[in-house]
Coordinates of C-alpha atoms and ligand atoms in Angstrom, one line a residue:
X1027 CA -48.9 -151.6 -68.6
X1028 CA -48.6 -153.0 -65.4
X1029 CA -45.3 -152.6 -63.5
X1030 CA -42.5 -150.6 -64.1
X1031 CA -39.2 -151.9 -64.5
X1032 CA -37.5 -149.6 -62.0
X1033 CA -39.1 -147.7 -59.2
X1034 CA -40.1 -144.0 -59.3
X1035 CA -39.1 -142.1 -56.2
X1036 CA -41.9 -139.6 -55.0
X1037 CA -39.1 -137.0 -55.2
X1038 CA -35.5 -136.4 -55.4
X1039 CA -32.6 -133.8 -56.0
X1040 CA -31.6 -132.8 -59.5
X1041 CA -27.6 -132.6 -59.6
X1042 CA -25.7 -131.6 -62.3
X1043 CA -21.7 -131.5 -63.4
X1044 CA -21.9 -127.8 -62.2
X1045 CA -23.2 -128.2 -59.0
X1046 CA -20.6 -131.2 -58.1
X1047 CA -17.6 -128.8 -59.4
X1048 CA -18.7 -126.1 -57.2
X1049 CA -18.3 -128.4 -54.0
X1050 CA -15.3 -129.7 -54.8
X1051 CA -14.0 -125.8 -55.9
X1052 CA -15.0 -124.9 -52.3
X1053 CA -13.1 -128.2 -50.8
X1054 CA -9.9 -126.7 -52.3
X1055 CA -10.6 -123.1 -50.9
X1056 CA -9.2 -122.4 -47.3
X1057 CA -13.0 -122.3 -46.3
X1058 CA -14.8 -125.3 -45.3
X1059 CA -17.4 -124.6 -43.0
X1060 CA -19.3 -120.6 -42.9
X1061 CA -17.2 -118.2 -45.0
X1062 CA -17.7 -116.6 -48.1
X1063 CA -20.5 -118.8 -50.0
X1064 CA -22.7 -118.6 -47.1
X1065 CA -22.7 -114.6 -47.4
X1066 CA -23.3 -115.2 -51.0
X1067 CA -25.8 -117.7 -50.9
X1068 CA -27.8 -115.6 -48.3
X1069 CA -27.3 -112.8 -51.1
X1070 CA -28.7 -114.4 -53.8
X1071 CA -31.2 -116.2 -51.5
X1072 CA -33.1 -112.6 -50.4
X1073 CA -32.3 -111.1 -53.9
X1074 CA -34.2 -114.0 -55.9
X1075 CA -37.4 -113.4 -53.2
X1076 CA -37.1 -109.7 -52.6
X1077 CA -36.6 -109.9 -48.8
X1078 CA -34.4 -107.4 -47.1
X1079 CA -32.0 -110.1 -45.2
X1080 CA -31.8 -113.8 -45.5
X1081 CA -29.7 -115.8 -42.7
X1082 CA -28.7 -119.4 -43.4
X1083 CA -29.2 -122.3 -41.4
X1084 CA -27.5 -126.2 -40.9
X1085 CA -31.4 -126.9 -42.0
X1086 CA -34.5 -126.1 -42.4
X1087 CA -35.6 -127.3 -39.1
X1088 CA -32.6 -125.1 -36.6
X1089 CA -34.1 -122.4 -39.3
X1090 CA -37.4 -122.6 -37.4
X1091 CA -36.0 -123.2 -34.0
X1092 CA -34.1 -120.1 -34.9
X1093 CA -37.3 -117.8 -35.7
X1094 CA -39.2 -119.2 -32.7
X1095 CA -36.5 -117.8 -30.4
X1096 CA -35.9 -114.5 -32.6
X1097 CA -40.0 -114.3 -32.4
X1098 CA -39.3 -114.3 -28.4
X1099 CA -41.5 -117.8 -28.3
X1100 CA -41.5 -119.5 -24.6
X1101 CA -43.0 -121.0 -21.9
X1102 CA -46.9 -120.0 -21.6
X1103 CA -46.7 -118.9 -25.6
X1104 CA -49.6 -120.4 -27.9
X1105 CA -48.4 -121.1 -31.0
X1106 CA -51.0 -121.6 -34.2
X1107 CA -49.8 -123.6 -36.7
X1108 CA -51.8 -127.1 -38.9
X1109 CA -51.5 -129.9 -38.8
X1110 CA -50.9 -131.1 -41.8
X1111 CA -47.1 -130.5 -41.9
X1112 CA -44.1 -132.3 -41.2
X1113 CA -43.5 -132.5 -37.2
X1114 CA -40.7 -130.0 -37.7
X1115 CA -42.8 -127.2 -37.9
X1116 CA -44.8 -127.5 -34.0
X1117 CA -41.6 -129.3 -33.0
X1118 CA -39.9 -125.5 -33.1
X1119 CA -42.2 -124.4 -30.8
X1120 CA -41.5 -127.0 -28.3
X1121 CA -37.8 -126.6 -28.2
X1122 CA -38.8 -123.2 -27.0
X1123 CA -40.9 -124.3 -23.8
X1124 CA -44.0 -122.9 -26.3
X1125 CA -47.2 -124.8 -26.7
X1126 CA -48.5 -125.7 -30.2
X1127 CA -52.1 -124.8 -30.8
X1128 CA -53.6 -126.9 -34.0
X1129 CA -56.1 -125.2 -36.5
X1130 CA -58.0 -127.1 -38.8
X1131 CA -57.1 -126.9 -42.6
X1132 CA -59.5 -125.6 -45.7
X1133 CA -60.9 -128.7 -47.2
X1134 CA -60.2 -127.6 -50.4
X1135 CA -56.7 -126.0 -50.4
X1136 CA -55.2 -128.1 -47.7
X1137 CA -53.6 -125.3 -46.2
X1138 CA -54.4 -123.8 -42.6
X1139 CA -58.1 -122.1 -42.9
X1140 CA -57.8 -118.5 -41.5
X1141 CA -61.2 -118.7 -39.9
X1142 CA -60.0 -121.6 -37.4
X1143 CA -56.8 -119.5 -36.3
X1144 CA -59.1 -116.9 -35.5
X1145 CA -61.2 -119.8 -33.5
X1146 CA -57.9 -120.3 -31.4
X1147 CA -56.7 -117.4 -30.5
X1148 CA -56.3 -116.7 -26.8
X1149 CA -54.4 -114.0 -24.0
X1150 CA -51.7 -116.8 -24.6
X1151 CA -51.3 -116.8 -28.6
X1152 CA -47.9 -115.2 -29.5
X1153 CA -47.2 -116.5 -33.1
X1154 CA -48.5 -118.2 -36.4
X1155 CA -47.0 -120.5 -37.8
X1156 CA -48.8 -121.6 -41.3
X1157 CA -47.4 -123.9 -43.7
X1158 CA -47.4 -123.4 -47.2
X1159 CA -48.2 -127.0 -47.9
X1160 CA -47.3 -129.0 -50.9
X1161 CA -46.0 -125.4 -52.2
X1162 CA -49.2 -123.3 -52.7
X1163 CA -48.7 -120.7 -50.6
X1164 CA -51.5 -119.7 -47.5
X1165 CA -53.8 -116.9 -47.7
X1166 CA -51.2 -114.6 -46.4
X1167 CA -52.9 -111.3 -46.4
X1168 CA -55.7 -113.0 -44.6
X1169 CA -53.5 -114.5 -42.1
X1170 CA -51.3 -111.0 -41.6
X1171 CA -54.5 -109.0 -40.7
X1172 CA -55.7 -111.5 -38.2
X1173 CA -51.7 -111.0 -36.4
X1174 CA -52.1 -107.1 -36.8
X1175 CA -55.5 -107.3 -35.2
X1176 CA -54.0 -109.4 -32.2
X1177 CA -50.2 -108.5 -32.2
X1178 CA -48.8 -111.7 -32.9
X1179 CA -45.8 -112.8 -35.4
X1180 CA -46.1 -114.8 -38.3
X1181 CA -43.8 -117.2 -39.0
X1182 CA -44.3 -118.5 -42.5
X1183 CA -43.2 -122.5 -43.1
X1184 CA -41.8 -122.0 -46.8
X1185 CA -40.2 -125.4 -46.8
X1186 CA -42.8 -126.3 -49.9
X1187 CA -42.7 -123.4 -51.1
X1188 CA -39.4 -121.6 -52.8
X1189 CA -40.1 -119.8 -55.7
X1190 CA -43.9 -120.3 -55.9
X1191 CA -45.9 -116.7 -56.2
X1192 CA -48.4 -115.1 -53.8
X1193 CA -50.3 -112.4 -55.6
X1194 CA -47.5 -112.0 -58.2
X1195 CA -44.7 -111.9 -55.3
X1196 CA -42.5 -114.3 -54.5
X1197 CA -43.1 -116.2 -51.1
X1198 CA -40.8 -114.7 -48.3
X1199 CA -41.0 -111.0 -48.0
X1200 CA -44.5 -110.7 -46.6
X1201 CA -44.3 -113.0 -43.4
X1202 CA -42.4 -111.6 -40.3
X1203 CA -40.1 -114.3 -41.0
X1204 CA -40.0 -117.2 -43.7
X1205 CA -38.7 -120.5 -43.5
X1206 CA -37.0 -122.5 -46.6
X1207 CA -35.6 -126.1 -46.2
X1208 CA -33.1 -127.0 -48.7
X1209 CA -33.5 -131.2 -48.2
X1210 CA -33.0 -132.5 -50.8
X1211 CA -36.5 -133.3 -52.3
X1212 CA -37.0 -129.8 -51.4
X1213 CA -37.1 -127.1 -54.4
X1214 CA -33.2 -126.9 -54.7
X1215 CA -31.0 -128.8 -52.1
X1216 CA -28.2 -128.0 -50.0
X1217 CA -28.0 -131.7 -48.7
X1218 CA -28.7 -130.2 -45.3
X1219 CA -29.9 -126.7 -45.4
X1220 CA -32.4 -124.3 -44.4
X1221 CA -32.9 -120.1 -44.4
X1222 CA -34.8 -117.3 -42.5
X1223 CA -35.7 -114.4 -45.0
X1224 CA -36.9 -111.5 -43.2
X1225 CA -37.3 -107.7 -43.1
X1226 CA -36.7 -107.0 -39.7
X1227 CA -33.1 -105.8 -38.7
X1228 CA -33.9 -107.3 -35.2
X1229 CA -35.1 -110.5 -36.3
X1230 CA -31.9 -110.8 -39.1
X1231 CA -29.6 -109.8 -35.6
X1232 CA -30.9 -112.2 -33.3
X1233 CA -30.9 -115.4 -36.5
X1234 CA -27.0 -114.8 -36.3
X1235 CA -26.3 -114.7 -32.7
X1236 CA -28.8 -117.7 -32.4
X1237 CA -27.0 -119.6 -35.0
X1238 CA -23.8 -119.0 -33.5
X1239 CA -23.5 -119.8 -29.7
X1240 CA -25.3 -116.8 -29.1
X1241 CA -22.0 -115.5 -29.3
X1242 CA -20.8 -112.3 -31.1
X1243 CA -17.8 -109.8 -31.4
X1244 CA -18.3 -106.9 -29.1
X1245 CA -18.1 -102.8 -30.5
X1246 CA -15.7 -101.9 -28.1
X1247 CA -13.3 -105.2 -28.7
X1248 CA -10.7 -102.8 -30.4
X1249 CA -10.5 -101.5 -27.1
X1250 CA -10.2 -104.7 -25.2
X1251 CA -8.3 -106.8 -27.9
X1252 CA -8.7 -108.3 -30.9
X1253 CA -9.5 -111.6 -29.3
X1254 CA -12.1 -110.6 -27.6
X1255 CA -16.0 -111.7 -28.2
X1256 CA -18.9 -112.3 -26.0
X1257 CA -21.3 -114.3 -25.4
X1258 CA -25.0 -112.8 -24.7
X1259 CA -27.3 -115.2 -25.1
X1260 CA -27.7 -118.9 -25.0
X1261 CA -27.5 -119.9 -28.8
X1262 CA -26.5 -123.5 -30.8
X1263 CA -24.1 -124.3 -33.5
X1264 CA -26.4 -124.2 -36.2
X1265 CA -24.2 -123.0 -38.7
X1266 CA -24.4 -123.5 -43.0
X1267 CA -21.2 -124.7 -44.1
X1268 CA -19.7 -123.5 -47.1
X1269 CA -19.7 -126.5 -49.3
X1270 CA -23.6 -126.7 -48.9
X1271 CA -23.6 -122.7 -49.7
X1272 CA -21.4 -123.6 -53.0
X1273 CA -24.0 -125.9 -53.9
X1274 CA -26.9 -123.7 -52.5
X1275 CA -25.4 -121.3 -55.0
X1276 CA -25.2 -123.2 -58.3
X1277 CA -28.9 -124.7 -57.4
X1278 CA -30.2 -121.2 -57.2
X1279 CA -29.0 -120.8 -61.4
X1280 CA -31.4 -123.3 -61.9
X1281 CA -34.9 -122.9 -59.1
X1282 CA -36.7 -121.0 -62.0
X1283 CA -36.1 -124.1 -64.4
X1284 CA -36.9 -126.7 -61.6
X1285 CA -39.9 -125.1 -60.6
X1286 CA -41.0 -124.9 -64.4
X1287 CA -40.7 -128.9 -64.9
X1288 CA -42.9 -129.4 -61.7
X1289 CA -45.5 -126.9 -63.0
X1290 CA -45.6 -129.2 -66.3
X1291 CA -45.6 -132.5 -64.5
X1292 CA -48.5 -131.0 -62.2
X1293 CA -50.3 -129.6 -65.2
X1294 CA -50.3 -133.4 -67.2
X1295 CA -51.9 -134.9 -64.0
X1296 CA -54.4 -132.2 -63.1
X1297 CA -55.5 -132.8 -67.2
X1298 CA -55.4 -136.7 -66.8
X1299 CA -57.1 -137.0 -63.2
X1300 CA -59.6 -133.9 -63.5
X1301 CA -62.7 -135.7 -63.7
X1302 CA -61.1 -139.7 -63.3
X1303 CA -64.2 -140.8 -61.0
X1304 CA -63.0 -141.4 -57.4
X1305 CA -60.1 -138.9 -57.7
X1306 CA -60.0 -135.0 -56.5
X1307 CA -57.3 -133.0 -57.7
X1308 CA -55.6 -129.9 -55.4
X1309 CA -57.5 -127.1 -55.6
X1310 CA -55.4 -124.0 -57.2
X1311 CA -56.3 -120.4 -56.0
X1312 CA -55.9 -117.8 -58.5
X1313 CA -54.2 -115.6 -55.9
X1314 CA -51.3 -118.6 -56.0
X1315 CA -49.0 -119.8 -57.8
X1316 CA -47.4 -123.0 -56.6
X1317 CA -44.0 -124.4 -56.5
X1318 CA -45.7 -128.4 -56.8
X1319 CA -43.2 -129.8 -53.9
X1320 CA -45.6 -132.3 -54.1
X1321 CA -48.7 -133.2 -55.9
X1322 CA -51.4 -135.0 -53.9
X1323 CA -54.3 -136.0 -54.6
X1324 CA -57.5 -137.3 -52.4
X1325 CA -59.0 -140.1 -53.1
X1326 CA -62.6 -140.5 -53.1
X1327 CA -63.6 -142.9 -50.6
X1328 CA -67.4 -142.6 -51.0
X1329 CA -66.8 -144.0 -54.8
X1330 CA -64.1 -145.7 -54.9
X1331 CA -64.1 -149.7 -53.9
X1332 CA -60.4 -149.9 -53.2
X1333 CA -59.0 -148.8 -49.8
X1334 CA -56.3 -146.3 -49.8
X1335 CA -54.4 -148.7 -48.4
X1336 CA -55.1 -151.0 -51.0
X1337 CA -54.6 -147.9 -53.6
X1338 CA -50.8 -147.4 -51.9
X1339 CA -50.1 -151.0 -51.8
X1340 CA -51.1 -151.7 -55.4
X1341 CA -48.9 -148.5 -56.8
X1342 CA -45.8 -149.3 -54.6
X1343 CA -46.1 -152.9 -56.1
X1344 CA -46.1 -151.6 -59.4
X1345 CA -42.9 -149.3 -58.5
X1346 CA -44.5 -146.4 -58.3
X1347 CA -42.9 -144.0 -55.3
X1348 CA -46.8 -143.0 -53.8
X1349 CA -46.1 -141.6 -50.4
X1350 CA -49.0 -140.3 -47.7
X1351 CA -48.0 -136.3 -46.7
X1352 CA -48.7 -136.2 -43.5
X1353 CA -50.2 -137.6 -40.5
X1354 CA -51.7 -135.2 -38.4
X1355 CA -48.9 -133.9 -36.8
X1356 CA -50.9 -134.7 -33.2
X1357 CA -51.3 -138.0 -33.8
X1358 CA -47.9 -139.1 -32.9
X1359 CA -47.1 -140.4 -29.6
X1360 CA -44.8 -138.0 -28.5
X1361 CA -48.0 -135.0 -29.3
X1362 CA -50.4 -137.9 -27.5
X1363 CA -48.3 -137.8 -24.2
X1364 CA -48.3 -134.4 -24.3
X1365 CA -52.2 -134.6 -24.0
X1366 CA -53.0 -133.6 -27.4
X1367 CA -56.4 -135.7 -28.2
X1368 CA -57.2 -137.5 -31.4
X1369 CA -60.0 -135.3 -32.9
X1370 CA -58.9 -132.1 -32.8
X1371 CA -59.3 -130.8 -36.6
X1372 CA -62.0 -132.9 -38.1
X1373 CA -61.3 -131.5 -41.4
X1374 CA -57.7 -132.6 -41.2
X1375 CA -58.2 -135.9 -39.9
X1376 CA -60.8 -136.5 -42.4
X1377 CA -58.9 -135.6 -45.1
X1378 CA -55.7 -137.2 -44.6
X1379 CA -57.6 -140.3 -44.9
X1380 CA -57.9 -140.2 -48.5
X1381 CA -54.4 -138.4 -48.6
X1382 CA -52.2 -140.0 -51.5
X1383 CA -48.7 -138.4 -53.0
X1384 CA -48.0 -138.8 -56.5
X1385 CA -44.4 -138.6 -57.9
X1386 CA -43.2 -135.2 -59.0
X1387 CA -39.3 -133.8 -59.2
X1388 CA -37.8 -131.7 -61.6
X1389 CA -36.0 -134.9 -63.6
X1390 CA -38.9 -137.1 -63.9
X1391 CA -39.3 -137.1 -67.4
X1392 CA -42.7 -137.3 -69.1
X1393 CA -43.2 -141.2 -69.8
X1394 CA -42.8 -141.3 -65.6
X1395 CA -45.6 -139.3 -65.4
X1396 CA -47.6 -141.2 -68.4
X1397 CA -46.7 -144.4 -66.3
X1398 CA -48.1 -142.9 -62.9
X1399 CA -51.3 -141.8 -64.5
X1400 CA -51.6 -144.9 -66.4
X1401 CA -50.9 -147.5 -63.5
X1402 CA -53.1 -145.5 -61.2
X1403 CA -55.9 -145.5 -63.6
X1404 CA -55.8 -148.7 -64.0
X1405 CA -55.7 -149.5 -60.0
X1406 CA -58.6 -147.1 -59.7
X1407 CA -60.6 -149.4 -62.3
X1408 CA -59.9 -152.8 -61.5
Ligands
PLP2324 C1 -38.7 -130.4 -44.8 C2 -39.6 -129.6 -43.9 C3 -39.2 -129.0 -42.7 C4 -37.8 -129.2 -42.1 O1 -36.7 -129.0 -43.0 P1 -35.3 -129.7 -42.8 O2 -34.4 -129.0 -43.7 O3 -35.6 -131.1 -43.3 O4 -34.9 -129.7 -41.4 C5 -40.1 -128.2 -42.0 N1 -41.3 -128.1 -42.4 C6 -41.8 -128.7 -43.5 C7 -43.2 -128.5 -43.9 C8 -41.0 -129.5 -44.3 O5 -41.5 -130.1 -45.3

């Protein structure tokens, strides 16, 4: 084999007749933007993890704006977060006059390594941010004694990770607050769309006021009118509409299914590539189950004779979707003209060099995968 006849998209939504009928049912309803599908998504949102509240967002990314400000994140705050993650996550704290802090990653896992948040905590540090990256989630027990010991708030990026396991629970009921992005090469899709789960009455009160203009209806209105609201706080318009709830809603019938095809897809490549010379596959705790947003491998540079570059260029000819997850977030120029310097986590850095993203969504059927393997073997050989 040597190319494929159409290309294969590193990941992509799964919509069905359902989901498309509940849109339009919710087009015809007199609710168009937040009414009662939001309410009902957020419902079965913190039912299916086992959280106390859930709040929805326009996306993933007012989501974390959203918990930076309910977390009380500003100017002089250090946040910790990696960064191997999609500039979203620091960019949160930033909108809040906060200042990221970047730990290095576990070579193995790819996730933040608990021993370099310790490292970099200061007086300053007022929140973790860690990242459940490419859907295993963190070493969360790990990570919430380190905030206990120090105070701080833990603000878990989910965006990988809906519906993966941490020590048999789902991910979002053990963080302060957890973050979900509903893009749609995300677990299920909203289009646009993103959720707090929490615990914390507080932190479910301030995610609606913040959402909302900072604006809310009073106790005592009856007393001064119906009309009246108030507004006590400086908040956005970050508000879920109800056709992405509607659709929010039929996805969540199927998350269990989804995450079940990636598990399989994940499961053919970790058999075909575990052991290929020149290839590492993601390490799997046993503590973890993962929701496979995306399945990466590293490539081996000390073996193999190709370049990564070459590696990508080769696949992407071929029309396979490979896709590099992510460049250390501090390596942009808007994190260089802040002062951030180039080698800050060495681990990171070193590892996002051999960095390469295989396909993997819930439609890709199993002669994709067979032609991924196959075409990258092949690559890797010649
Ligand atoms: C997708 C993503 C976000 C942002 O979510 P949006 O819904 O696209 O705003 C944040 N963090 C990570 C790690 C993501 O992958």
């Amino acid at each position: 084999m040597n190319k494929r006849s159409t290309f294969l998209s590193y990941g992509k939504q799964s919509i069905d007749e359902a989901d498309i009928e509940a849109v339009v049912e919710t087009l015809r309803s007199p609710f168009l933007t937040q009414g009662p599908k939001v309410e009902e998504f957020e419902q079965s949102v913190a039912d299916y993890i086992g959280a106390k509240y859930a709040v929805a967002f326009s996306n993933g990314t007012a989501a974390l704006h959203g918990a930076c400000y309910a977390a009380g994140i500003g100017a002089g705050d250090e946040v910790i977060t990696t960064p191997i993650t999609f500039a979203a996550t620091s960019n949160a704290v930033l909108y809040c006059g906060g200042t990221p802090v970047f730990a290095d990653i576990d070579s193995q896992t790819y996730n933040i390594d608990p021993e370099e948040i310790k490292k970099n905590i200061t007086s300053k540090t007022k929140a973790i941010i860690p990242v459940d990256f490419t859907g295993q989630p963190v070493n969360l027990d790990e990570i919430m004694t380190i905030a206990e010991e120090h105070k701080l708030i833990v603000i878990e990026d989910g965006a990988h990770s809906f519906g993966a396991s941490y020590k048999g629970r789902k991910v979002g009921s053990q963080a302060h607050m957890t973050m979900f992005s509903f893009h749609p090469v995300k677990p299920i899709t909203t289009a646009e769309g993103g959720v707090i789960t929490t615990n914390s009455e507080e932190y479910y009160e301030k995610l609606k006021l913040f959402r909302s203009h900072g604006i809310s209806k009073t106790p005592y209105a009856e007393e001064l009118g119906d009309w009246y609201y108030e507004m006590t706080d400086l908040g956005f318009n970050y508000r879920m509409t109800d056709m992405q709830a509607a659709l929010g809603l039929s996805q969540m019938k199927k998350i269990d299914k989804f995450i079940n095809s990636r598990r399989e897809i994940a499961e053919m490549y970790n058999d075909a590539l575990d052991q290929f010379s020149g290839v590492i596959i993601p390490k799997q705790l046993d503590e973890t189950k993962s929701g496979w947003h995306l399945y990466m491998i590293q490539l081996d540079q000390t073996v193999l004779k190709k370049t990564r570059k070459e590696i990508f260029n080769e696949m992407r000819t071929c029309n396979i979707g490979v896709h590099v997850h992510y460049i250390p977030v501090y390596w942009h120029p808007y994190y260089q003209q802040l002062g951030y310097g180039k080698q800050i986590c060495k681990v990171a850095e070193n590892w996002y060099q051999g960095a390469l993203t295989l396909p993997i969504f819930p439609d890709m059927e199993k002669s994709d995968v067979n032609d991924v393997i196959e075409i990258l073997k092949n690559i890797l050989l010649k």
